[in-house]
mmCIF file of C-alpha atoms in Angstrom:
data_model
loop_
_atom_site.group_PDB
_atom_site.id
_atom_site.type_symbol
_atom_site.label_atom_id
_atom_site.label_comp_id
_atom_site.label_asym_id
_atom_site.label_seq_id
_atom_site.Cartn_x
_atom_site.Cartn_y
_atom_site.Cartn_z
ATOM 1 C CA GLN A 1 10.064 16.612 2.590
ATOM 2 C CA VAL A 2 7.709 13.867 1.509
ATOM 3 C CA GLN A 3 4.736 12.951 3.600
ATOM 4 C CA LEU A 4 2.331 10.079 3.235
ATOM 5 C CA VAL A 5 -1.034 10.199 4.923
ATOM 6 C CA GLU A 6 -2.915 6.949 5.137
ATOM 7 C CA SER A 7 -6.563 6.497 5.926
ATOM 8 C CA GLY A 8 -9.310 3.946 5.672
ATOM 9 C CA GLY A 9 -8.157 1.381 8.168
ATOM 10 C CA GLY A 10 -10.271 -0.057 10.887
ATOM 11 C CA SER A 11 -12.106 -3.172 11.892
ATOM 12 C CA VAL A 12 -14.284 -5.310 9.710
ATOM 13 C CA GLN A 13 -15.798 -8.749 9.847
ATOM 14 C CA ALA A 14 -14.546 -11.503 7.612
ATOM 15 C CA GLY A 15 -15.966 -11.163 4.142
ATOM 16 C CA GLY A 16 -16.204 -7.424 4.407
ATOM 17 C CA SER A 17 -14.414 -4.744 2.492
ATOM 18 C CA LEU A 18 -12.164 -1.822 3.215
ATOM 19 C CA THR A 19 -10.569 0.802 1.063
ATOM 20 C CA LEU A 20 -7.236 2.207 2.095
ATOM 21 C CA SER A 21 -6.108 5.553 0.827
ATOM 22 C CA CYS A 22 -2.674 7.093 0.779
ATOM 23 C CA VAL A 23 -2.035 10.691 -0.171
ATOM 24 C CA ALA A 24 1.504 11.741 -0.897
ATOM 25 C CA SER A 25 2.672 15.307 -0.726
ATOM 26 C CA GLY A 26 5.939 17.120 -1.112
ATOM 27 C CA ASN A 27 8.651 16.705 -3.687
ATOM 28 C CA LEU A 28 7.583 13.569 -5.490
ATOM 29 C CA GLY A 29 10.036 13.931 -8.339
ATOM 30 C CA THR A 30 9.401 13.216 -11.963
ATOM 31 C CA SER A 31 8.954 9.511 -11.437
ATOM 32 C CA ASN A 32 7.854 7.527 -8.456
ATOM 33 C CA THR A 33 6.292 4.285 -7.395
ATOM 34 C CA MET A 34 3.669 4.009 -4.712
ATOM 35 C CA SER A 35 2.992 0.726 -3.073
ATOM 36 C CA TRP A 36 1.313 -0.988 -0.174
ATOM 37 C CA PHE A 37 2.942 -3.307 2.319
ATOM 38 C CA ARG A 38 1.608 -5.064 5.326
ATOM 39 C CA GLN A 39 3.178 -6.445 8.451
ATOM 40 C CA SER A 40 1.318 -8.872 10.653
ATOM 41 C CA ASP A 41 4.126 -9.094 13.188
ATOM 42 C CA GLY A 42 7.654 -7.907 13.686
ATOM 43 C CA ALA A 43 9.129 -10.704 11.612
ATOM 44 C CA GLN A 44 6.883 -10.571 8.568
ATOM 45 C CA ARG A 45 6.447 -8.063 5.830
ATOM 46 C CA ARG A 46 4.620 -8.538 2.573
ATOM 47 C CA GLU A 47 4.669 -6.378 -0.483
ATOM 48 C CA LEU A 48 1.134 -6.213 -1.792
ATOM 49 C CA VAL A 49 0.832 -3.916 -4.767
ATOM 50 C CA ALA A 50 2.742 -1.192 -6.532
ATOM 51 C CA LEU A 51 1.843 1.348 -9.170
ATOM 52 C CA MET A 52 4.124 3.771 -10.924
ATOM 53 C CA SER A 53 3.304 7.383 -11.572
ATOM 54 C CA ASN A 54 3.367 6.811 -15.317
ATOM 55 C CA GLY A 55 0.172 4.817 -15.075
ATOM 56 C CA GLY A 56 1.738 1.461 -15.702
ATOM 57 C CA SER A 57 0.090 -1.768 -14.751
ATOM 58 C CA ALA A 58 -0.089 -2.654 -11.113
ATOM 59 C CA VAL A 59 2.221 -5.266 -9.712
ATOM 60 C CA TYR A 60 0.472 -7.536 -7.260
ATOM 61 C CA GLY A 61 1.902 -9.803 -4.678
ATOM 62 C CA GLN A 62 1.128 -13.467 -4.767
ATOM 63 C CA SER A 63 -2.480 -14.376 -4.010
ATOM 64 C CA MET A 64 -3.530 -10.753 -3.788
ATOM 65 C CA GLU A 65 -4.800 -9.904 -7.240
ATOM 66 C CA ASP A 66 -8.161 -11.605 -6.868
ATOM 67 C CA ARG A 67 -9.148 -9.670 -3.754
ATOM 68 C CA PHE A 68 -7.047 -6.527 -3.701
ATOM 69 C CA THR A 69 -7.125 -3.845 -6.342
ATOM 70 C CA ILE A 70 -4.919 -0.802 -6.539
ATOM 71 C CA SER A 71 -5.784 2.432 -8.250
ATOM 72 C CA ARG A 72 -4.009 5.727 -8.486
ATOM 73 C CA ASP A 73 -4.927 9.296 -9.221
ATOM 74 C CA ASP A 74 -1.836 11.481 -9.262
ATOM 75 C CA ALA A 75 -0.414 11.295 -5.755
ATOM 76 C CA THR A 76 -3.304 9.375 -4.253
ATOM 77 C CA VAL A 77 -3.258 5.629 -4.266
ATOM 78 C CA LYS A 78 -6.106 3.477 -3.094
ATOM 79 C CA LEU A 79 -6.230 -0.155 -2.181
ATOM 80 C CA ASP A 80 -9.636 -1.737 -2.487
ATOM 81 C CA MET A 81 -9.776 -4.842 -0.357
ATOM 82 C CA THR A 82 -12.671 -7.245 -0.638
ATOM 83 C CA ASN A 83 -13.555 -10.562 0.916
ATOM 84 C CA LEU A 84 -11.258 -9.825 3.806
ATOM 85 C CA LYS A 85 -10.050 -12.665 5.951
ATOM 86 C CA PRO A 86 -8.675 -12.764 9.486
ATOM 87 C CA GLU A 87 -5.247 -13.446 8.021
ATOM 88 C CA ASP A 88 -5.408 -10.004 6.440
ATOM 89 C CA THR A 89 -5.157 -8.478 9.889
ATOM 90 C CA ALA A 90 -2.014 -6.395 9.878
ATOM 91 C CA VAL A 91 -0.571 -2.954 9.880
ATOM 92 C CA TYR A 92 -0.679 -1.630 6.355
ATOM 93 C CA TYR A 93 2.000 0.746 5.169
ATOM 94 C CA CYS A 94 2.034 3.021 2.197
ATOM 95 C CA LYS A 95 5.408 3.584 0.598
ATOM 96 C CA ILE A 96 6.638 5.843 -2.120
ATOM 97 C CA ASP A 97 9.914 5.493 -3.960
ATOM 98 C CA VAL A 98 10.930 8.799 -5.466
ATOM 99 C CA TRP A 99 13.445 8.424 -8.262
ATOM 100 C CA ALA A 100 15.756 11.386 -7.948
ATOM 101 C CA THR A 101 18.093 10.046 -10.633
ATOM 102 C CA PRO A 102 18.238 6.789 -12.532
ATOM 103 C CA GLY A 103 19.321 4.115 -10.126
ATOM 104 C CA SER A 104 18.872 6.344 -7.104
ATOM 105 C CA SER A 105 15.623 6.552 -5.212
ATOM 106 C CA HIS A 106 14.465 7.920 -1.926
ATOM 107 C CA GLU A 107 12.093 5.849 0.118
ATOM 108 C CA PHE A 108 9.361 7.279 2.290
ATOM 109 C CA TRP A 109 6.888 5.420 4.437
ATOM 110 C CA GLY A 110 3.555 6.237 5.889
ATOM 111 C CA GLN A 111 2.957 5.788 9.570
ATOM 112 C CA GLY A 112 0.984 2.603 9.076
ATOM 113 C CA ILE A 113 -2.679 1.945 9.665
ATOM 114 C CA GLN A 114 -4.223 -0.960 11.474
ATOM 115 C CA VAL A 115 -6.612 -3.309 9.732
ATOM 116 C CA ASN A 116 -8.402 -5.821 11.905
ATOM 117 C CA VAL A 117 -10.485 -8.571 10.366
ATOM 118 C CA SER A 118 -12.514 -10.625 12.788
ATOM 119 C CA SER A 119 -13.959 -14.040 12.139
#
């Protein structure tokens, strides 16, 4: 019922920039939170940024705020990434948490997009 379409991934040299975009469609409820995660391998997952539909302040993961910036326009969330480093290489996932009722949310994930940063 909810679909997330991610775009903007690819390969870039260290120091470069990429902008990821995630467009959500479907029944997004009256309140939701969209966020970005990344996974560099099967054992690691990092929550990067999150932004609620009410326009609240973004919540950044540790050491991300100085290089990564999230913005949102309705059901589209963008992640501007600058000064990319090889350690940023990962699969990036967009997630939306749709709050059906207080204390009850439904979680939907994008398919993931690859970001490769070469040194």
